mmCIF file of C-alpha atoms in Angstrom:
data_model
loop_
_atom_site.group_PDB
_atom_site.id
_atom_site.type_symbol
_atom_site.label_atom_id
_atom_site.label_comp_id
_atom_site.label_asym_id
_atom_site.label_seq_id
_atom_site.Cartn_x
_atom_site.Cartn_y
_atom_site.Cartn_z
ATOM 1 C CA UNK S 1 -165.581 -27.148 160.693
ATOM 2 C CA UNK S 2 -163.783 -26.719 157.359
ATOM 3 C CA UNK S 3 -163.455 -30.137 155.779
ATOM 4 C CA UNK S 4 -160.284 -31.310 154.128
ATOM 5 C CA UNK S 5 -160.579 -33.107 150.805
ATOM 6 C CA UNK S 6 -157.351 -35.112 150.912
ATOM 7 C CA UNK S 7 -158.026 -38.852 151.160
ATOM 8 C CA UNK S 8 -156.136 -40.429 154.073
ATOM 9 C CA UNK S 9 -154.199 -43.561 153.230
ATOM 10 C CA UNK S 10 -156.173 -46.735 153.693
ATOM 11 C CA UNK S 11 -159.668 -45.212 153.638
ATOM 12 C CA UNK S 12 -162.100 -47.375 151.743
ATOM 13 C CA UNK S 13 -165.401 -45.885 150.585
ATOM 14 C CA UNK S 14 -167.430 -46.320 147.443
ATOM 15 C CA UNK S 15 -165.769 -43.370 145.694
ATOM 16 C CA UNK S 16 -162.219 -44.124 146.902
ATOM 17 C CA UNK S 17 -159.825 -47.003 146.201
ATOM 18 C CA UNK S 18 -160.381 -50.108 148.268
ATOM 19 C CA UNK S 19 -157.883 -51.232 150.879
ATOM 20 C CA UNK S 20 -154.927 -52.851 149.193
ATOM 21 C CA UNK S 21 -154.537 -56.626 149.468
ATOM 22 C CA UNK S 22 -151.430 -56.498 151.728
ATOM 23 C CA UNK S 23 -153.271 -54.162 154.116
ATOM 24 C CA UNK S 24 -156.256 -56.502 154.124
ATOM 25 C CA UNK S 25 -154.046 -59.462 155.026
ATOM 26 C CA UNK S 26 -152.356 -57.427 157.739
ATOM 27 C CA UNK S 27 -155.754 -56.385 159.070
ATOM 28 C CA UNK S 28 -156.977 -59.973 159.258
ATOM 29 C CA UNK S 29 -153.773 -61.086 160.979
ATOM 30 C CA UNK S 30 -154.031 -58.172 163.409
ATOM 31 C CA UNK S 31 -157.627 -59.005 164.314
ATOM 32 C CA UNK S 32 -156.665 -62.665 164.740
ATOM 33 C CA UNK S 33 -153.900 -61.609 167.117
ATOM 34 C CA UNK S 34 -156.327 -59.475 169.141
ATOM 35 C CA UNK S 35 -158.755 -62.415 169.257
ATOM 36 C CA UNK S 36 -156.081 -64.783 170.589
ATOM 37 C CA UNK S 37 -155.090 -62.293 173.292
ATOM 38 C CA UNK S 38 -158.724 -61.663 174.244
ATOM 39 C CA UNK S 39 -159.536 -65.376 174.439
ATOM 40 C CA UNK S 40 -156.463 -66.111 176.559
ATOM 41 C CA UNK S 41 -157.208 -63.167 178.844
ATOM 42 C CA UNK S 42 -160.850 -64.298 179.161
ATOM 43 C CA UNK S 43 -159.832 -67.733 180.440
ATOM 44 C CA UNK S 44 -157.081 -66.330 182.673
ATOM 45 C CA UNK S 45 -159.436 -63.728 184.190
ATOM 46 C CA UNK S 46 -161.725 -66.563 185.276
ATOM 47 C CA UNK S 47 -158.839 -68.700 186.541
ATOM 48 C CA UNK S 48 -157.259 -65.984 188.708
ATOM 49 C CA UNK S 49 -158.721 -65.076 192.080
ATOM 50 C CA UNK S 50 -158.556 -65.922 195.755
ATOM 51 C CA UNK S 51 -158.858 -69.539 194.580
ATOM 52 C CA UNK S 52 -156.704 -70.514 191.581
ATOM 53 C CA UNK S 53 -158.547 -72.679 189.069
ATOM 54 C CA UNK S 54 -156.393 -74.245 186.329
ATOM 55 C CA UNK S 55 -157.277 -72.901 182.851
ATOM 56 C CA UNK S 56 -157.972 -76.439 181.597
ATOM 57 C CA UNK S 57 -160.610 -76.865 184.298
ATOM 58 C CA UNK S 58 -162.039 -73.418 183.498
ATOM 59 C CA UNK S 59 -162.466 -74.387 179.843
ATOM 60 C CA UNK S 60 -164.028 -77.720 180.831
ATOM 61 C CA UNK S 61 -166.523 -76.058 183.179
ATOM 62 C CA UNK S 62 -167.427 -73.453 180.554
ATOM 63 C CA UNK S 63 -167.996 -76.321 178.101
ATOM 64 C CA UNK S 64 -170.512 -77.835 180.493
ATOM 65 C CA UNK S 65 -168.411 -80.500 182.190
ATOM 66 C CA UNK S 66 -168.618 -81.068 185.921
ATOM 67 C CA UNK S 67 -165.650 -80.526 188.224
ATOM 68 C CA UNK S 68 -164.239 -82.973 190.742
ATOM 69 C CA UNK S 69 -163.363 -80.117 193.089
ATOM 70 C CA UNK S 70 -166.342 -78.901 195.138
ATOM 71 C CA UNK S 71 -167.253 -75.279 194.625
ATOM 72 C CA UNK S 72 -165.310 -74.654 191.418
ATOM 73 C CA UNK S 73 -168.383 -74.764 189.202
ATOM 74 C CA UNK S 74 -170.184 -72.207 191.365
ATOM 75 C CA UNK S 75 -167.123 -69.949 191.457
ATOM 76 C CA UNK S 76 -166.722 -70.027 187.672
ATOM 77 C CA UNK S 77 -170.362 -69.781 186.597
ATOM 78 C CA UNK S 78 -171.867 -67.621 189.321
ATOM 79 C CA UNK S 79 -169.009 -65.284 190.314
ATOM 80 C CA UNK S 80 -166.209 -65.026 187.780
ATOM 81 C CA UNK S 81 -168.014 -65.572 184.487
ATOM 82 C CA UNK S 82 -170.416 -62.607 184.939
ATOM 83 C CA UNK S 83 -167.579 -60.193 185.800
ATOM 84 C CA UNK S 84 -165.461 -61.496 182.897
ATOM 85 C CA UNK S 85 -168.330 -61.087 180.444
ATOM 86 C CA UNK S 86 -168.876 -57.599 181.853
ATOM 87 C CA UNK S 87 -165.229 -56.696 181.238
ATOM 88 C CA UNK S 88 -165.431 -58.079 177.695
ATOM 89 C CA UNK S 89 -168.575 -56.155 176.829
ATOM 90 C CA UNK S 90 -167.518 -52.909 178.500
ATOM 91 C CA UNK S 91 -164.079 -52.904 176.891
ATOM 92 C CA UNK S 92 -165.588 -53.519 173.464
ATOM 93 C CA UNK S 93 -168.267 -50.853 173.939
ATOM 94 C CA UNK S 94 -165.861 -48.142 175.088
ATOM 95 C CA UNK S 95 -163.412 -48.885 172.269
ATOM 96 C CA UNK S 96 -166.115 -48.673 169.596
ATOM 97 C CA UNK S 97 -167.417 -45.435 171.108
ATOM 98 C CA UNK S 98 -163.851 -44.083 171.053
ATOM 99 C CA UNK S 99 -163.506 -44.856 167.336
ATOM 100 C CA UNK S 100 -166.768 -43.028 166.628
ATOM 101 C CA UNK S 101 -165.759 -39.932 168.579
ATOM 102 C CA UNK S 102 -162.296 -39.721 167.041
ATOM 103 C CA UNK S 103 -163.896 -39.900 163.598
ATOM 104 C CA UNK S 104 -166.751 -37.503 164.369
ATOM 105 C CA UNK S 105 -164.461 -34.853 165.856
ATOM 106 C CA UNK S 106 -161.506 -35.751 163.603
ATOM 107 C CA UNK S 107 -159.524 -35.593 166.798
ATOM 108 C CA UNK S 108 -156.932 -38.236 167.768
ATOM 109 C CA UNK S 109 -157.472 -37.650 171.491
ATOM 110 C CA UNK S 110 -161.268 -37.786 171.548
ATOM 111 C CA UNK S 111 -162.858 -40.399 173.768
ATOM 112 C CA UNK S 112 -165.723 -40.936 176.243
ATOM 113 C CA UNK S 113 -163.627 -40.005 179.282
ATOM 114 C CA UNK S 114 -161.543 -37.198 177.752
ATOM 115 C CA UNK S 115 -164.493 -35.320 176.228
ATOM 116 C CA UNK S 116 -166.575 -35.471 179.393
ATOM 117 C CA UNK S 117 -169.049 -38.038 178.031
ATOM 118 C CA UNK S 118 -168.419 -40.373 180.942
ATOM 119 C CA UNK S 119 -168.978 -37.418 183.278
ATOM 120 C CA UNK S 120 -172.380 -36.828 181.681
ATOM 121 C CA UNK S 121 -173.241 -40.477 182.186
ATOM 122 C CA UNK S 122 -172.069 -40.242 185.791
ATOM 123 C CA UNK S 123 -174.401 -37.303 186.335
ATOM 124 C CA UNK S 124 -177.297 -39.365 184.979
ATOM 125 C CA UNK S 125 -176.436 -42.150 187.407
ATOM 126 C CA UNK S 126 -176.084 -39.677 190.269
ATOM 127 C CA UNK S 127 -179.492 -38.145 189.561
ATOM 128 C CA UNK S 128 -181.128 -41.570 189.782
ATOM 129 C CA UNK S 129 -179.120 -43.069 192.617
ATOM 130 C CA UNK S 130 -178.510 -40.122 194.936
ATOM 131 C CA UNK S 131 -182.001 -38.665 194.656
ATOM 132 C CA UNK S 132 -184.189 -41.777 194.154
ATOM 133 C CA UNK S 133 -185.703 -43.870 196.871
ATOM 134 C CA UNK S 134 -184.062 -47.164 195.961
ATOM 135 C CA UNK S 135 -180.578 -48.537 196.339
ATOM 136 C CA UNK S 136 -177.614 -47.886 193.990
ATOM 137 C CA UNK S 137 -175.695 -49.246 191.026
ATOM 138 C CA UNK S 138 -173.563 -52.274 190.610
ATOM 139 C CA UNK S 139 -173.849 -53.479 194.033
ATOM 140 C CA UNK S 140 -175.346 -50.176 194.158
ATOM 141 C CA UNK S 141 -177.715 -51.351 191.324
ATOM 142 C CA UNK S 142 -178.453 -54.665 192.924
ATOM 143 C CA UNK S 143 -181.421 -53.479 194.968
ATOM 144 C CA UNK S 144 -183.288 -51.648 192.242
ATOM 145 C CA UNK S 145 -184.488 -54.571 190.124
ATOM 146 C CA UNK S 146 -184.551 -54.853 186.314
ATOM 147 C CA UNK S 147 -186.651 -51.757 185.693
ATOM 148 C CA UNK S 148 -184.465 -49.737 188.026
ATOM 149 C CA UNK S 149 -181.359 -51.022 186.259
ATOM 150 C CA UNK S 150 -182.879 -50.018 182.941
ATOM 151 C CA UNK S 151 -183.704 -46.569 184.313
ATOM 152 C CA UNK S 152 -180.128 -46.034 185.505
ATOM 153 C CA UNK S 153 -178.770 -47.143 182.116
ATOM 154 C CA UNK S 154 -181.203 -44.813 180.318
ATOM 155 C CA UNK S 155 -180.276 -41.908 182.597
ATOM 156 C CA UNK S 156 -176.567 -42.525 181.956
ATOM 157 C CA UNK S 157 -177.115 -42.654 178.181
ATOM 158 C CA UNK S 158 -179.171 -39.446 178.314
ATOM 159 C CA UNK S 159 -176.424 -37.678 180.258
ATOM 160 C CA UNK S 160 -173.884 -38.812 177.667
ATOM 161 C CA UNK S 161 -176.056 -37.543 174.799
ATOM 162 C CA UNK S 162 -176.474 -34.106 176.396
ATOM 163 C CA UNK S 163 -172.749 -33.565 177.019
ATOM 164 C CA UNK S 164 -171.657 -34.972 173.657
ATOM 165 C CA UNK S 165 -174.191 -32.822 171.814
ATOM 166 C CA UNK S 166 -172.918 -29.678 173.536
ATOM 167 C CA UNK S 167 -169.285 -30.539 172.818
ATOM 168 C CA UNK S 168 -170.151 -31.283 169.190
ATOM 169 C CA UNK S 169 -171.978 -27.960 168.826
ATOM 170 C CA UNK S 170 -168.955 -26.060 170.124
ATOM 171 C CA UNK S 171 -166.483 -28.101 168.071
ATOM 172 C CA UNK S 172 -168.159 -27.012 164.841
ATOM 173 C CA UNK S 173 -167.147 -23.418 165.625
ATOM 174 C CA UNK S 174 -163.468 -24.076 166.336
ATOM 175 C CA UNK S 175 -160.622 -25.806 164.490
ATOM 176 C CA UNK S 176 -158.037 -26.366 167.211
ATOM 177 C CA UNK S 177 -157.723 -29.909 168.558
ATOM 178 C CA UNK S 178 -156.596 -28.528 171.905
ATOM 179 C CA UNK S 179 -159.594 -26.182 172.120
ATOM 180 C CA UNK S 180 -162.051 -29.025 171.566
ATOM 181 C CA UNK S 181 -160.358 -31.084 174.259
ATOM 182 C CA UNK S 182 -160.418 -28.151 176.670
ATOM 183 C CA UNK S 183 -164.121 -27.599 175.950
ATOM 184 C CA UNK S 184 -164.793 -31.266 176.706
ATOM 185 C CA UNK S 185 -162.830 -31.041 179.929
ATOM 186 C CA UNK S 186 -164.719 -27.888 180.959
ATOM 187 C CA UNK S 187 -168.089 -29.519 180.322
ATOM 188 C CA UNK S 188 -166.835 -32.423 182.400
ATOM 189 C CA UNK S 189 -165.921 -30.053 185.222
ATOM 190 C CA UNK S 190 -169.363 -28.437 185.138
ATOM 191 C CA UNK S 191 -171.014 -31.842 185.302
ATOM 192 C CA UNK S 192 -168.667 -32.843 188.122
ATOM 193 C CA UNK S 193 -169.668 -29.717 190.057
ATOM 194 C CA UNK S 194 -173.362 -30.601 189.717
ATOM 195 C CA UNK S 195 -172.646 -34.159 190.816
ATOM 196 C CA UNK S 196 -170.720 -32.856 193.836
ATOM 197 C CA UNK S 197 -173.725 -30.759 194.864
ATOM 198 C CA UNK S 198 -175.925 -33.871 194.646
ATOM 199 C CA UNK S 199 -173.430 -35.822 196.743
ATOM 200 C CA UNK S 200 -173.365 -33.083 199.381
ATOM 201 C CA UNK S 201 -177.083 -33.502 199.980
ATOM 202 C CA UNK S 202 -177.231 -37.292 199.809
ATOM 203 C CA UNK S 203 -177.377 -39.855 202.599
ATOM 204 C CA UNK S 204 -173.977 -41.103 203.865
ATOM 205 C CA UNK S 205 -174.476 -44.714 202.748
ATOM 206 C CA UNK S 206 -175.368 -43.576 199.234
ATOM 207 C CA UNK S 207 -172.344 -41.303 199.106
ATOM 208 C CA UNK S 208 -170.105 -44.213 200.079
ATOM 209 C CA UNK S 209 -171.668 -46.465 197.453
ATOM 210 C CA UNK S 210 -171.423 -43.793 194.762
ATOM 211 C CA UNK S 211 -167.767 -43.058 195.511
ATOM 212 C CA UNK S 212 -166.977 -46.764 195.427
ATOM 213 C CA UNK S 213 -168.741 -47.046 192.066
ATOM 214 C CA UNK S 214 -166.791 -44.060 190.708
ATOM 215 C CA UNK S 215 -163.515 -46.010 191.046
ATOM 216 C CA UNK S 216 -164.742 -48.286 188.266
ATOM 217 C CA UNK S 217 -165.251 -52.034 188.531
ATOM 218 C CA UNK S 218 -166.412 -54.967 186.421
ATOM 219 C CA UNK S 219 -167.342 -56.855 189.566
ATOM 220 C CA UNK S 220 -170.776 -57.100 191.099
ATOM 221 C CA UNK S 221 -172.747 -57.096 187.829
ATOM 222 C CA UNK S 222 -175.255 -59.927 188.102
ATOM 223 C CA UNK S 223 -176.686 -62.156 185.401
ATOM 224 C CA UNK S 224 -179.878 -60.107 185.636
ATOM 225 C CA UNK S 225 -178.003 -56.882 184.917
ATOM 226 C CA UNK S 226 -176.091 -58.533 182.079
ATOM 227 C CA UNK S 227 -179.464 -59.101 180.415
ATOM 228 C CA UNK S 228 -179.572 -55.322 179.942
ATOM 229 C CA UNK S 229 -175.876 -54.606 179.409
ATOM 230 C CA UNK S 230 -175.183 -57.300 176.806
ATOM 231 C CA UNK S 231 -178.072 -56.616 174.369
ATOM 232 C CA UNK S 232 -177.467 -52.852 174.420
ATOM 233 C CA UNK S 233 -173.764 -53.153 173.635
ATOM 234 C CA UNK S 234 -174.232 -55.906 171.029
ATOM 235 C CA UNK S 235 -177.083 -54.144 169.208
ATOM 236 C CA UNK S 236 -175.463 -50.686 169.348
ATOM 237 C CA UNK S 237 -172.066 -52.061 168.327
ATOM 238 C CA UNK S 238 -173.592 -53.904 165.373
ATOM 239 C CA UNK S 239 -175.432 -50.761 164.319
ATOM 240 C CA UNK S 240 -172.146 -48.824 164.413
ATOM 241 C CA UNK S 241 -170.505 -51.364 162.109
ATOM 242 C CA UNK S 242 -173.263 -50.818 159.541
ATOM 243 C CA UNK S 243 -172.209 -47.146 159.424
ATOM 244 C CA UNK S 244 -168.623 -48.048 158.440
ATOM 245 C CA UNK S 245 -168.819 -46.547 154.938
ATOM 246 C CA UNK S 246 -170.313 -43.315 156.252
ATOM 247 C CA UNK S 247 -167.610 -43.072 158.929
ATOM 248 C CA UNK S 248 -164.932 -43.666 156.292
ATOM 249 C CA UNK S 249 -166.358 -40.781 154.295
ATOM 250 C CA UNK S 250 -166.494 -38.562 157.397
ATOM 251 C CA UNK S 251 -162.723 -38.992 157.745
ATOM 252 C CA UNK S 252 -162.400 -36.904 154.590
ATOM 253 C CA UNK S 253 -164.450 -34.057 156.078
ATOM 254 C CA UNK S 254 -168.158 -33.345 156.113
ATOM 255 C CA UNK S 255 -168.204 -31.439 152.818
ATOM 256 C CA UNK S 256 -166.409 -34.197 150.986
ATOM 257 C CA UNK S 257 -168.647 -36.811 152.598
ATOM 258 C CA UNK S 258 -171.722 -34.878 151.452
ATOM 259 C CA UNK S 259 -170.309 -34.768 147.901
ATOM 260 C CA UNK S 260 -170.135 -38.575 148.022
ATOM 261 C CA UNK S 261 -173.837 -38.761 148.827
ATOM 262 C CA UNK S 262 -173.528 -39.269 152.585
ATOM 263 C CA UNK S 263 -176.330 -37.792 154.675
ATOM 264 C CA UNK S 264 -173.996 -35.957 157.047
ATOM 265 C CA UNK S 265 -176.640 -34.837 159.544
ATOM 266 C CA UNK S 266 -178.131 -38.299 159.806
ATOM 267 C CA UNK S 267 -174.683 -39.858 160.202
ATOM 268 C CA UNK S 268 -173.755 -37.312 162.860
ATOM 269 C CA UNK S 269 -176.981 -37.929 164.802
ATOM 270 C CA UNK S 270 -176.552 -41.698 164.601
ATOM 271 C CA UNK S 271 -172.953 -41.413 165.774
ATOM 272 C CA UNK S 272 -173.919 -39.212 168.726
ATOM 273 C CA UNK S 273 -176.757 -41.510 169.807
ATOM 274 C CA UNK S 274 -174.874 -44.789 169.402
ATOM 275 C CA UNK S 275 -171.624 -43.623 171.002
ATOM 276 C CA UNK S 276 -173.525 -42.066 173.901
ATOM 277 C CA UNK S 277 -175.552 -45.239 174.348
ATOM 278 C CA UNK S 278 -172.406 -47.358 174.452
ATOM 279 C CA UNK S 279 -170.525 -45.041 176.809
ATOM 280 C CA UNK S 280 -173.615 -44.459 178.952
ATOM 281 C CA UNK S 281 -174.557 -48.076 179.569
ATOM 282 C CA UNK S 282 -170.941 -49.018 180.330
ATOM 283 C CA UNK S 283 -170.656 -46.147 182.802
ATOM 284 C CA UNK S 284 -173.949 -47.077 184.440
ATOM 285 C CA UNK S 285 -172.894 -50.640 185.190
ATOM 286 C CA UNK S 286 -169.093 -50.419 185.510
ATOM 287 C CA UNK S 287 -168.439 -46.813 186.489
ATOM 288 C CA UNK S 288 -166.509 -44.139 184.555
ATOM 289 C CA UNK S 289 -163.681 -46.211 183.024
ATOM 290 C CA UNK S 290 -160.799 -44.007 181.896
ATOM 291 C CA UNK S 291 -158.543 -44.177 178.828
ATOM 292 C CA UNK S 292 -159.799 -47.377 177.162
ATOM 293 C CA UNK S 293 -161.886 -45.444 174.636
ATOM 294 C CA UNK S 294 -158.917 -43.254 173.669
ATOM 295 C CA UNK S 295 -156.102 -45.797 173.634
ATOM 296 C CA UNK S 296 -157.591 -48.849 171.951
ATOM 297 C CA UNK S 297 -158.498 -47.277 168.553
ATOM 298 C CA UNK S 298 -154.899 -46.070 168.153
ATOM 299 C CA UNK S 299 -153.544 -49.506 169.002
ATOM 300 C CA UNK S 300 -155.907 -51.034 166.444
ATOM 301 C CA UNK S 301 -154.823 -48.621 163.706
ATOM 302 C CA UNK S 302 -151.152 -49.193 164.494
ATOM 303 C CA UNK S 303 -151.477 -52.985 164.422
ATOM 304 C CA UNK S 304 -153.772 -53.218 161.379
ATOM 305 C CA UNK S 305 -152.061 -50.483 159.360
ATOM 306 C CA UNK S 306 -155.355 -49.061 158.099
ATOM 307 C CA UNK S 307 -158.030 -46.538 159.041
ATOM 308 C CA UNK S 308 -160.819 -48.426 157.259
ATOM 309 C CA UNK S 309 -163.686 -48.669 159.737
ATOM 310 C CA UNK S 310 -164.759 -52.037 158.351
ATOM 311 C CA UNK S 311 -161.616 -53.395 160.014
ATOM 312 C CA UNK S 312 -160.960 -50.836 162.751
ATOM 313 C CA UNK S 313 -164.365 -51.197 164.411
ATOM 314 C CA UNK S 314 -164.247 -54.992 164.953
ATOM 315 C CA UNK S 315 -160.527 -54.840 165.763
ATOM 316 C CA UNK S 316 -161.152 -52.111 168.348
ATOM 317 C CA UNK S 317 -164.007 -54.105 169.860
ATOM 318 C CA UNK S 318 -161.829 -57.197 170.232
ATOM 319 C CA UNK S 319 -158.822 -55.136 171.348
ATOM 320 C CA UNK S 320 -160.962 -53.238 173.850
ATOM 321 C CA UNK S 321 -162.211 -56.514 175.307
ATOM 322 C CA UNK S 322 -158.626 -57.798 175.525
ATOM 323 C CA UNK S 323 -157.381 -54.631 177.246
ATOM 324 C CA UNK S 324 -160.315 -54.550 179.683
ATOM 325 C CA UNK S 325 -159.722 -58.197 180.581
ATOM 326 C CA UNK S 326 -156.009 -57.495 181.026
ATOM 327 C CA UNK S 327 -156.871 -54.580 183.343
ATOM 328 C CA UNK S 328 -159.193 -56.844 185.326
ATOM 329 C CA UNK S 329 -156.402 -59.390 185.709
ATOM 330 C CA UNK S 330 -153.891 -56.699 186.723
ATOM 331 C CA UNK S 331 -156.353 -55.303 189.279
ATOM 332 C CA UNK S 332 -156.198 -58.540 191.249
ATOM 333 C CA UNK S 333 -153.976 -58.362 194.299
ATOM 334 C CA UNK S 334 -152.183 -61.727 194.604
ATOM 335 C CA UNK S 335 -152.797 -63.362 197.935
ATOM 336 C CA UNK S 336 -155.421 -60.835 199.029
ATOM 337 C CA UNK S 337 -159.186 -60.607 198.789
ATOM 338 C CA UNK S 338 -159.154 -56.968 197.662
ATOM 339 C CA UNK S 339 -158.500 -55.554 194.219
ATOM 340 C CA UNK S 340 -156.949 -52.363 192.890
ATOM 341 C CA UNK S 341 -159.299 -49.592 191.676
ATOM 342 C CA UNK S 342 -159.925 -50.334 188.006
ATOM 343 C CA UNK S 343 -159.414 -46.721 186.924
ATOM 344 C CA UNK S 344 -155.899 -46.766 188.372
ATOM 345 C CA UNK S 345 -155.029 -49.800 186.252
ATOM 346 C CA UNK S 346 -156.579 -48.470 183.024
ATOM 347 C CA UNK S 347 -154.762 -45.147 183.541
ATOM 348 C CA UNK S 348 -151.433 -46.954 183.839
ATOM 349 C CA UNK S 349 -152.182 -48.809 180.612
ATOM 350 C CA UNK S 350 -153.883 -46.056 178.606
ATOM 351 C CA UNK S 351 -152.052 -42.876 179.632
ATOM 352 C CA UNK S 352 -148.768 -43.862 177.911
ATOM 353 C CA UNK S 353 -150.726 -44.425 174.688
ATOM 354 C CA UNK S 354 -152.262 -40.944 174.927
ATOM 355 C CA UNK S 355 -148.808 -39.423 175.521
ATOM 356 C CA UNK S 356 -147.517 -41.294 172.476
ATOM 357 C CA UNK S 357 -150.390 -39.943 170.364
ATOM 358 C CA UNK S 358 -149.675 -36.351 171.480
ATOM 359 C CA UNK S 359 -145.972 -36.656 170.691
ATOM 360 C CA UNK S 360 -146.620 -38.420 167.384
ATOM 361 C CA UNK S 361 -149.403 -36.181 166.121
ATOM 362 C CA UNK S 362 -148.065 -32.785 165.045
ATOM 363 C CA UNK S 363 -151.473 -31.084 165.021
ATOM 364 C CA UNK S 364 -152.177 -32.109 168.581
ATOM 365 C CA UNK S 365 -148.707 -31.074 169.697
ATOM 366 C CA UNK S 366 -148.970 -27.715 167.952
ATOM 367 C CA UNK S 367 -152.382 -27.114 169.483
ATOM 368 C CA UNK S 368 -151.173 -27.774 172.996
#
């Protein structure tokens, strides 16, 4: 791809002006706002359910206090806390992966779901679950054990890497934003076709479990599975933050980044591996969650008023957690034991943001 040399406003790298003080204050205030929303949503997500638990009691139980109402401690600690932590981690992981992809492709609409990365992860899960001899993932993963869980997560990450690498290879030969998106969608369709063939030859109970998993859900992830999910997302997310300066330089184009001393190939490889790992492990345990990875980075940039990755990455992580928790709350059906499919809720939240980006971004509009 031909790299532009114009420095976008707000980019902070060693060879470019630092973020101005007003922008820094706005960024800190924006991240604080995201943190307040995420914390409130975290407590509310635990409080809401078939049994309402007052937020004050939720906070007390989380702090280690005992409850006077029988069963509340078990509900909070054994049922609702794992799913809430799962939503927090998955939302943060998808948002960070979305920031990486939008920077790598220099494409405002890039994201794990849009570019077919989640489809690649789904294929990895399908290969393990529909063809292996053990039970499935996330309720579905519960019968495999820790090594089986790790194998599913690794297969999902590998599927993400393969698809993202192919999309990246094609994107380097084209300039159009629309063309890159179409290529990602086509790779996703190919992967979907392969997955459909696997489903056609699978046992009925596995098909049912796989289809249920494909709706997306933060529920059913156990403490044992969180021991895999949490370290992967935390370690990978931290590693991404340490590439902030390189990602800032990549915003200027690969040639310009190279002139600043950035090892472009190494940065590109690290971005592919880390974003695929984040998207893959989330998909393995929560299903293919749509739109969070695309929408949250744009919300973070709009609120913070900067594109500096030192601020955008943590803000997106917190904002992603807040949005995922909000989706989990919205998925609850008041007065009923069932919940709405998570992907339906995230589409209702994220699709308007994508439409706004298309209308707002002239390059994307012209490409379409």
